[in-house]
CSV table of C-alpha atoms and ligand atoms in Angstrom, one decimal:
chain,number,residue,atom,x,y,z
A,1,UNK,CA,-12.4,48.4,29.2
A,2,UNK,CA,-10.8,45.0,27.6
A,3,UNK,CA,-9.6,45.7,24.0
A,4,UNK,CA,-8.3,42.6,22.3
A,5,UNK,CA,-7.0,42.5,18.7
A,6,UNK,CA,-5.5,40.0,16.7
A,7,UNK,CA,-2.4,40.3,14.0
A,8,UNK,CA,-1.3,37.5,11.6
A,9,UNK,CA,2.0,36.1,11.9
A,10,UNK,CA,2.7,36.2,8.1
A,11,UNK,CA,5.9,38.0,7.7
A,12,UNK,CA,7.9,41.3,9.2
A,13,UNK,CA,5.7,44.0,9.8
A,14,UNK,CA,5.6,46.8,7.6
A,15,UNK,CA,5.1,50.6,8.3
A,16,UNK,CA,1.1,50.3,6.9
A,17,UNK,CA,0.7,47.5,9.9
A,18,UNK,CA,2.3,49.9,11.7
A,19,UNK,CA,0.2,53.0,11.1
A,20,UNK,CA,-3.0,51.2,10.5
A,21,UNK,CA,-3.3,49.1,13.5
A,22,UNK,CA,-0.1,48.9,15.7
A,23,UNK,CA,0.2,52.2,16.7
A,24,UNK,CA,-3.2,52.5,18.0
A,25,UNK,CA,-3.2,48.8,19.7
A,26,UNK,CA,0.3,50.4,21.5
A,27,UNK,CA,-1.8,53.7,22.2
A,28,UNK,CA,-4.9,51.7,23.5
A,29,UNK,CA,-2.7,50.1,26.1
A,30,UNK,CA,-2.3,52.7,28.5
A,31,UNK,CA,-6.0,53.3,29.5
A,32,UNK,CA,-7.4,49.9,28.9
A,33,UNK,CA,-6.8,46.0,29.8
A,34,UNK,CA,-4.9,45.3,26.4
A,35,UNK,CA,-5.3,41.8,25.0
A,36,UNK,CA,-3.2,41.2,22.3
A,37,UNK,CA,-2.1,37.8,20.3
A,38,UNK,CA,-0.4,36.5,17.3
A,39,UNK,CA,-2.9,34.5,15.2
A,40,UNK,CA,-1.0,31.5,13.9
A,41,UNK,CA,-4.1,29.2,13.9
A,42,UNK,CA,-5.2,32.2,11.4
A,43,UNK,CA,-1.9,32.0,9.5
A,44,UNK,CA,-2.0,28.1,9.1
A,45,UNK,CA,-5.5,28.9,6.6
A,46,UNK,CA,-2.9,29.5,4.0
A,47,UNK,CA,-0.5,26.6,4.7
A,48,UNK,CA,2.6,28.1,5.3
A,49,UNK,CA,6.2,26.6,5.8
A,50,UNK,CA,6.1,25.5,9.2
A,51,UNK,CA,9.6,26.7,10.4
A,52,UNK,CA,9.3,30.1,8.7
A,53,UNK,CA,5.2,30.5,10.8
A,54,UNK,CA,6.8,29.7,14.1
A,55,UNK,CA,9.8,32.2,13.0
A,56,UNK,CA,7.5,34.6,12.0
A,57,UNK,CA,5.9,34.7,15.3
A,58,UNK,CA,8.4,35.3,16.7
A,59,UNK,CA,9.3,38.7,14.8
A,60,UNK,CA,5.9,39.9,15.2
A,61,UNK,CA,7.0,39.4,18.9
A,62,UNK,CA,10.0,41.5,18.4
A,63,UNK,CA,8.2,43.9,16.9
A,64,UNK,CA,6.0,44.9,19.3
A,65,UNK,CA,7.8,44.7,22.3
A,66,UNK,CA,10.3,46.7,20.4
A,67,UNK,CA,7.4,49.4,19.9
A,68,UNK,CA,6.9,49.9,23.5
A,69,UNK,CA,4.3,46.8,23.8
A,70,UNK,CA,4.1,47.0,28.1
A,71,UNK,CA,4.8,43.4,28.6
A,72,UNK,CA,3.6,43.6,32.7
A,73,UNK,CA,0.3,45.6,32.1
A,74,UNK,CA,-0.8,44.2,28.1
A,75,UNK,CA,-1.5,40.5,27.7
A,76,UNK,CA,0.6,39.6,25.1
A,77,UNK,CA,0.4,35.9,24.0
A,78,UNK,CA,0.6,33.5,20.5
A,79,UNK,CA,-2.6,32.0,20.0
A,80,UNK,CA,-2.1,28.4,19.7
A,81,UNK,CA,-0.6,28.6,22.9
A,82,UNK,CA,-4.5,28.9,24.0
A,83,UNK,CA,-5.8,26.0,22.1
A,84,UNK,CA,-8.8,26.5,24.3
A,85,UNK,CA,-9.8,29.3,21.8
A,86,UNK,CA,-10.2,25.9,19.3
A,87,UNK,CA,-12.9,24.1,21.6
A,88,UNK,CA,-14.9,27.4,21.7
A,89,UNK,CA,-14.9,27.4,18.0
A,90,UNK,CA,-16.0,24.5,17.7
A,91,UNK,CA,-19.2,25.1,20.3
A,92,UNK,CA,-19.6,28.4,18.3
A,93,UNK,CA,-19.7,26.7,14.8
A,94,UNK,CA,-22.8,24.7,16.0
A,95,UNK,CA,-25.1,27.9,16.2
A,96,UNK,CA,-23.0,29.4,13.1
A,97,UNK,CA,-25.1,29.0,9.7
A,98,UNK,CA,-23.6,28.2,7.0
A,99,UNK,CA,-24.8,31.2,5.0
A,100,UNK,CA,-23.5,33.5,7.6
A,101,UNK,CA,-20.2,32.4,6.4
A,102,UNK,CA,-20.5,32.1,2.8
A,103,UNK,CA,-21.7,35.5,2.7
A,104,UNK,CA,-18.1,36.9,3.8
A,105,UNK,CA,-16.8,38.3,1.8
A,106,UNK,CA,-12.8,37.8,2.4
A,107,UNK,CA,-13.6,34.1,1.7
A,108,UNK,CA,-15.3,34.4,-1.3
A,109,UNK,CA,-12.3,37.3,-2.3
A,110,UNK,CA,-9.6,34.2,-1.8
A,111,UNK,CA,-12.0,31.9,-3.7
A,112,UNK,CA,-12.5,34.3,-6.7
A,113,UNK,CA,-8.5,34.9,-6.7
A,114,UNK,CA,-8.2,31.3,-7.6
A,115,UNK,CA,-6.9,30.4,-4.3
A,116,UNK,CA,-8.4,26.7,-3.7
A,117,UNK,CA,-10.1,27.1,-0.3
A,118,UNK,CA,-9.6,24.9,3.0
A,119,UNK,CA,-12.6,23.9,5.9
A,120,UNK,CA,-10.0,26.3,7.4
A,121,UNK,CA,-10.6,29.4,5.9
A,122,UNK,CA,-13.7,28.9,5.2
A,123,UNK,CA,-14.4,28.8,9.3
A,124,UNK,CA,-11.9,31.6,9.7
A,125,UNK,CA,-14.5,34.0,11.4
A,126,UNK,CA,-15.6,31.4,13.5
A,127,UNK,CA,-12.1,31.2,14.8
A,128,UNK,CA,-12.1,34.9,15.1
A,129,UNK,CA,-15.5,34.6,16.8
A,130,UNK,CA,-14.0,32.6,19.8
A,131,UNK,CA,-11.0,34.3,19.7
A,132,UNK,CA,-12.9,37.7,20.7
A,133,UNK,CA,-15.6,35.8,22.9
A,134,UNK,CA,-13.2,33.6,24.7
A,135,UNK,CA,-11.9,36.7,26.4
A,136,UNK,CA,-14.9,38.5,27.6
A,137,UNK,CA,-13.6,41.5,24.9
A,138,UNK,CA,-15.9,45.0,25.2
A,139,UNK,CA,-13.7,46.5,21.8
A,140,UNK,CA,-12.2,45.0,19.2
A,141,UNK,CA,-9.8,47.3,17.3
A,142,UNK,CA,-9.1,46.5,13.4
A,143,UNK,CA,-9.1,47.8,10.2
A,144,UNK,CA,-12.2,48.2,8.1
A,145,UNK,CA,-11.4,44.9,6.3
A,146,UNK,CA,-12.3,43.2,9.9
A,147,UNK,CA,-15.7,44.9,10.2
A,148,UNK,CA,-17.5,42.3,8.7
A,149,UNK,CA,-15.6,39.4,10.8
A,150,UNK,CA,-16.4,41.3,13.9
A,151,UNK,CA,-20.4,41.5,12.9
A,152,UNK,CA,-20.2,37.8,12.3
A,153,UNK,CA,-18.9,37.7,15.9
A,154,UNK,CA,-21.6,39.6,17.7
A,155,UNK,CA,-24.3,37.8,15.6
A,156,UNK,CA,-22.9,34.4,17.1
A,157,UNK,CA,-22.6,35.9,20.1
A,158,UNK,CA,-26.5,36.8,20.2
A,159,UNK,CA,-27.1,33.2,18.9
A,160,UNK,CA,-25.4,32.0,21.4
A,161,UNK,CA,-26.7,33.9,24.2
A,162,UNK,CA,-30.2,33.4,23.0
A,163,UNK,CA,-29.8,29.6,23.3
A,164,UNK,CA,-27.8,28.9,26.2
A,165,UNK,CA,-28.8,31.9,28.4
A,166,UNK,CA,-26.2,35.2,28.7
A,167,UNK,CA,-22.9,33.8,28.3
A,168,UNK,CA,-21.0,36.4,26.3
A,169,UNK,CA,-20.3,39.9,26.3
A,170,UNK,CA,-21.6,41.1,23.1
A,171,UNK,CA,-18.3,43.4,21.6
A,172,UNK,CA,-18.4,46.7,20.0
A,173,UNK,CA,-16.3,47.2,17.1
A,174,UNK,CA,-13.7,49.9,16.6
A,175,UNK,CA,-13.1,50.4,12.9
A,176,UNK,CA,-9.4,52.5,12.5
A,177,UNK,CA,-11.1,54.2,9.7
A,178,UNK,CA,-9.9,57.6,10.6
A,179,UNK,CA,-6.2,55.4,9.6
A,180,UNK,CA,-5.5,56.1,5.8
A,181,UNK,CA,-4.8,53.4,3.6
A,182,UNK,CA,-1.2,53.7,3.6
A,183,UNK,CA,0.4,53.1,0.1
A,184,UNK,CA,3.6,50.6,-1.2
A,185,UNK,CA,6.0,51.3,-3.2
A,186,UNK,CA,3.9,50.2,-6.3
A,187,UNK,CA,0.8,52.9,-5.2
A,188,UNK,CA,-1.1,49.7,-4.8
A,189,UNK,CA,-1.9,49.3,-0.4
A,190,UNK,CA,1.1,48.1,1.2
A,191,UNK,CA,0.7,44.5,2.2
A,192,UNK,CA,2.8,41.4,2.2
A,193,UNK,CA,0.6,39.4,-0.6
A,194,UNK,CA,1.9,42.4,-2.8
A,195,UNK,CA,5.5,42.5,-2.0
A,196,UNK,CA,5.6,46.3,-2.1
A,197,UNK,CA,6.4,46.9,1.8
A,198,UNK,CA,8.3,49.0,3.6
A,199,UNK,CA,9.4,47.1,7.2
A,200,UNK,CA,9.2,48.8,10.0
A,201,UNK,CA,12.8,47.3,11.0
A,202,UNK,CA,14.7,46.7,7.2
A,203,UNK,CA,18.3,48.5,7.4
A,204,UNK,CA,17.7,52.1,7.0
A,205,UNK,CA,19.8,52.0,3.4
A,206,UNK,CA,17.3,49.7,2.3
A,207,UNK,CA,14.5,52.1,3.8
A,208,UNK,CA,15.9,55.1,2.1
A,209,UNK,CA,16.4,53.2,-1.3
A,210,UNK,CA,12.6,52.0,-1.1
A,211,UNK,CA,11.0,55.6,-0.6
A,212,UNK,CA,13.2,56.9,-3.3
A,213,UNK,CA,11.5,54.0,-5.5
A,214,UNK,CA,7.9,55.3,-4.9
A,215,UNK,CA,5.7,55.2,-7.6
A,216,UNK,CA,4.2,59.2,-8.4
A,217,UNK,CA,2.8,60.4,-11.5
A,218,UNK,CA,5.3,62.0,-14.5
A,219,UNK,CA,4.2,65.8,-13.7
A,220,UNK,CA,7.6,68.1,-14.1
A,221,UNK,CA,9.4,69.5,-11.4
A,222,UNK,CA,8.1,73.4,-12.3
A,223,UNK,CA,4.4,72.2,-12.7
A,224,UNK,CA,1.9,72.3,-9.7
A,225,UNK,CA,1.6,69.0,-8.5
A,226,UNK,CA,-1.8,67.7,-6.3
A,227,UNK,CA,-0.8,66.3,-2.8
A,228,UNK,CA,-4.1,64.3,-2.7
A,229,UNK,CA,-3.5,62.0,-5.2
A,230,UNK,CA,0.8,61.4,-4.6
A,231,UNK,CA,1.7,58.3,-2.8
A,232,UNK,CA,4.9,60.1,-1.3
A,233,UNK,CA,2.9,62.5,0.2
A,234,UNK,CA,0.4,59.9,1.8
A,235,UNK,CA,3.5,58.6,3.5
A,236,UNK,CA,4.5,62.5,4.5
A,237,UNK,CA,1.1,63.1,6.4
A,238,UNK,CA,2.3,59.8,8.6
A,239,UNK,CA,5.6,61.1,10.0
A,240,UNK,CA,5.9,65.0,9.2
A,241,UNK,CA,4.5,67.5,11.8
A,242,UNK,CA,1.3,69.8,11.1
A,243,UNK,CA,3.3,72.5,10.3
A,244,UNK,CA,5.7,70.7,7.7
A,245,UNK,CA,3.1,69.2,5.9
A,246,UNK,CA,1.4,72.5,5.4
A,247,UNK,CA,4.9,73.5,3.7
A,248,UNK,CA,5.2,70.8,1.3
A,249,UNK,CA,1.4,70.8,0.8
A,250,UNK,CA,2.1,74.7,-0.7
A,251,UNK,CA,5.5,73.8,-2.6
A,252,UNK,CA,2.9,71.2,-4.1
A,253,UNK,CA,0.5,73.7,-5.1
A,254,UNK,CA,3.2,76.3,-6.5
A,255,UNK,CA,5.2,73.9,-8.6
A,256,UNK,CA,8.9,74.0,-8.8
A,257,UNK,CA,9.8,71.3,-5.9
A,258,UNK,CA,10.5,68.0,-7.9
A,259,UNK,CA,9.3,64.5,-5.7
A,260,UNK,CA,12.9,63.7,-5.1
A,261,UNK,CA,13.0,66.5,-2.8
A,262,UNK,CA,9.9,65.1,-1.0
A,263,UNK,CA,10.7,61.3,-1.1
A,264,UNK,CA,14.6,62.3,0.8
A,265,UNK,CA,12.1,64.1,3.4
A,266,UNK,CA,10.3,61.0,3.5
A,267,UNK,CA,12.9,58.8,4.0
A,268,UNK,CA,14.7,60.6,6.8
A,269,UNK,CA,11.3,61.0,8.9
A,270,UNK,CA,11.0,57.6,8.4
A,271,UNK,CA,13.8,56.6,9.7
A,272,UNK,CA,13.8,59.0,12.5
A,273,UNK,CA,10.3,57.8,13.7
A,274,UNK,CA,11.8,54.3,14.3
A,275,UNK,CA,15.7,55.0,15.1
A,276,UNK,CA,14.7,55.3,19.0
A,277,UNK,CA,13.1,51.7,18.8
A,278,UNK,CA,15.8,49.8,16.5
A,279,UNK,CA,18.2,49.4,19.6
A,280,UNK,CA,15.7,47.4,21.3
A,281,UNK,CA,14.7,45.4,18.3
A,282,UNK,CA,18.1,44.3,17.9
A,283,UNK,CA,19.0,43.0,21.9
A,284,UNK,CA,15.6,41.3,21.3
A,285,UNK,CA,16.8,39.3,18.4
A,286,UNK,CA,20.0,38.3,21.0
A,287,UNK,CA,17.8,37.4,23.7
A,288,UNK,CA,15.0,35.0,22.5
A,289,UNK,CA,14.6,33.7,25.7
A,290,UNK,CA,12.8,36.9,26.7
A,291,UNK,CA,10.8,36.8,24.2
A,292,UNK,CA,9.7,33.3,24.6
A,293,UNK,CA,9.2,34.2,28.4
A,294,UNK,CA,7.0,37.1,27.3
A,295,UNK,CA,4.9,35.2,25.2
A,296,UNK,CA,4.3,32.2,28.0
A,297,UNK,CA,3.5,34.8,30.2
A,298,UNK,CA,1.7,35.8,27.9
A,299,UNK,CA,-0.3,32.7,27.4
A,300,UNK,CA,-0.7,31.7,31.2
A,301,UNK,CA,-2.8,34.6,31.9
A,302,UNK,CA,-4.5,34.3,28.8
A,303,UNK,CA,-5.2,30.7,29.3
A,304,UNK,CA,-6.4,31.5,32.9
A,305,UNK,CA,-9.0,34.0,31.4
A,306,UNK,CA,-10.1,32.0,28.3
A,307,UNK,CA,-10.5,28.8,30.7
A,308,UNK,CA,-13.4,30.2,32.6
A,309,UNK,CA,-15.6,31.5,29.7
A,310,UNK,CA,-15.0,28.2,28.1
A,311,UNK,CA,-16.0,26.6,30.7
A,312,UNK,CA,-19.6,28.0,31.1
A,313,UNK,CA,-20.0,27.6,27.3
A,314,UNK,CA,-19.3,23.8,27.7
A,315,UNK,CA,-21.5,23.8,30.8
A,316,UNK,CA,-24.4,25.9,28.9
A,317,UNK,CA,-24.4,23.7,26.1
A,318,UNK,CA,-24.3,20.7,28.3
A,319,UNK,CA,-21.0,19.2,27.6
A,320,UNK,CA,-19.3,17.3,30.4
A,321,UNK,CA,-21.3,17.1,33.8
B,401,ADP,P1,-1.0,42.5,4.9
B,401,ADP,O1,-2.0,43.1,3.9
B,401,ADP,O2,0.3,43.0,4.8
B,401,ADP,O3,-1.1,41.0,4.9
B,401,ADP,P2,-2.6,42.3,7.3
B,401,ADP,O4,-3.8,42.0,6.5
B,401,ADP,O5,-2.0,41.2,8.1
B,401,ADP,O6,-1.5,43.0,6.4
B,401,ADP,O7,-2.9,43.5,8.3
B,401,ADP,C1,-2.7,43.5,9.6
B,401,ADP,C2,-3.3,44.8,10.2
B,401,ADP,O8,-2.6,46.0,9.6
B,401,ADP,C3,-4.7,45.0,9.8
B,401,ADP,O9,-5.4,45.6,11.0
B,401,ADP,C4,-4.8,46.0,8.7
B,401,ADP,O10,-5.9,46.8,8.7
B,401,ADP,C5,-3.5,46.8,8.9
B,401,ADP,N1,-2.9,47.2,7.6
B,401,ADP,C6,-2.3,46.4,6.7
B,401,ADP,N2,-1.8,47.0,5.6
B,401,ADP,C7,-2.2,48.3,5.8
B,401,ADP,C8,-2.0,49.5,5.0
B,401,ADP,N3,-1.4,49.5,3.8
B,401,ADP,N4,-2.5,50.6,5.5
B,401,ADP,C9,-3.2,50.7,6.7
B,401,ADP,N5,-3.4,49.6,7.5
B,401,ADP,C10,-2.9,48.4,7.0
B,402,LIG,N1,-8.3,38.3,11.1
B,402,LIG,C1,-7.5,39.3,11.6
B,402,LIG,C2,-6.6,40.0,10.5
B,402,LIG,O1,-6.3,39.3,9.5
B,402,LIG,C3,-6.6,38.8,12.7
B,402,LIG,C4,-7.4,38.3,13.9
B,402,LIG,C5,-7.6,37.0,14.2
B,402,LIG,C6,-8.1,39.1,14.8
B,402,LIG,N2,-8.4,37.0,15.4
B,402,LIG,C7,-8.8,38.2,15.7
B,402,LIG,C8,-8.3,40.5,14.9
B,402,LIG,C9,-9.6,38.7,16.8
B,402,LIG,C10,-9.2,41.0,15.9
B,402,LIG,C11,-9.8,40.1,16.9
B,402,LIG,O2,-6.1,41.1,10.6
């Protein structure tokens, strides 16, 4: 089966990346052709500092291969090293309508926010589309905030197909729903637009100083406190065995542990879930050159996949001779 998924290049990642989509993409790899990129094209909807998008690409690099991304078996590549992906889109936004797109609703979220929209962002899912397309993909992995990109994908693709005969593989989506939203620091979901992130490779002072700042409710250390609404224990349930959590779940319930007690916990798990991978991270960082090989590795066999599907959608549509 070919999964492919997509992940921003806007920043370091953070522990909710991690748990909400990396860790599953890393698990994925094992049994399945892995197809995985860094979406700069995507990034570049939001006009960002052009030195600090090509850096950040690079740390989402890092990152991954850090995690244990298998760089022989997983296709591994930075998207706009594929500008084929780009001509597809194009080809794609011809069969698109325009109300298919206005209904998304991430658009009109950035619109309402006051963010002044680009063509760009507006024909993000397009972009998506061709992205997923290009490659022949059976699943797409993402989190439920990519469910309604991936519908607009397969309805394209059935456009598509319907007009020019059966040129794409119609994906199934794989919503991460059973994935909890994990919290930030502020309660509010950890993201990079709300500067309330944990990294999954920040010293581990600075780790340990972050958990100890997490926002929980003003209940006294004697009173019984409820697990299901505290934000330190949302983080708990991703790191602590079945059997630990089940102990802090009853010292909730009983009253008399304060959340100090549970953030320290926290903290070291945390730290001890990433320890074994910080080693790597950091030769990484001293050997760019792999990483750069990695990723036009990366993009050659990419490039030698998404240049065949592109061609029969050029040829189906009657492009060229
Ligand atoms: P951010 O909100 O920090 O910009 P992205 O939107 O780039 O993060 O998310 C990249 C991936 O990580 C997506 O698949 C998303 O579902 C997942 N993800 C991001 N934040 C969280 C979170 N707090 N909890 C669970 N998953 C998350
Ligand atoms: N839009 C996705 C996100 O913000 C990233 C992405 C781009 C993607 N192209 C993709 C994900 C193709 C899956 C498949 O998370």
């Amino acid at each position: 089966m070919r999964i492919l998924s997509g992940i921003q290049p806007s920043g370091k990642l953070h522990i909710g990346n991690y748990f909400g989509a990396m860790r599953q993409h890393l698990q994925l790899q094992a049994d399945n052709e892995g197809f995985y990129f860094i979406a700069d094209y995507h990034a570049l909807t939001s006009n960002p500092e052009p030195a600090l998008l090509r850096r950040h690409c690079l740390d989402v690099a890092m990152d991954y291969i850090a995690l244990g991304l298998d760089t022989q078996k997983t296709v591994f590549w930075r998207q706009s090293d594929v500008p084929e992906v780009t001509e597809l889109a194009w080809i794609l936004s011809c069969l698109t309508p325009m109300g298919l797109l206005q209904r998304c609703t991430s658009y009109k979220d950035k619109v309402s926010q006051g963010l002044s929209p680009n063509h760009g962002l507006f024909a993000y899912p397009v972009l998506q589309a061709a992205d997923i397309l290009i490659f022949d993909s059976n699943l797409v992995p993402v989190g439920a905030d990519q469910k309604q990109h991936i519908e607009v994908t397969r309805d394209i693709a059935i456009r598509c197909n319907n007009a020019y005969g059966e040129i794409f593989v119609v994906p199934e989506e794989h919503i991460l729903e059973s994935v909890a939203v994990v919290p930030g620091i502020d309660g509010r979901k950890m993201s990079k637009s709300y500067d309330n992130t944990i990294e999954i490779f920040e010293p581990e002072t600075s780790v340990k100083k972050k958990v100890m700042r997490v926002v929980t409710d003003s209940t006294p250390v004697e009173a019984p406190k409820d697990p299901a609404v505290c934000n330190v224990f949302a983080m708990l349930k991703l790191v602590a065995s079945p059997e630990e959590l089940g102990e802090w779940e009853q010292k909730y319930r009983q009253g008399g542990t304060g959340y100090g007690a549970v953030k320290k916990r926290v903290a070291e798990l945390l730290m001890a879930y990433f320890r074994p991978y910080r080693q790597k991270r950091a030769e990484l960082e001293q050997d760019l050159d792999f990483v750069h090989n990695v990723l036009a590795d990366g993009a050659r066999r990419a490039r030698a996949v998404a240049r065949v599907t592109l061609e029969r959608a050029r040829r189906a549509a009657g492009l060229g001779d």
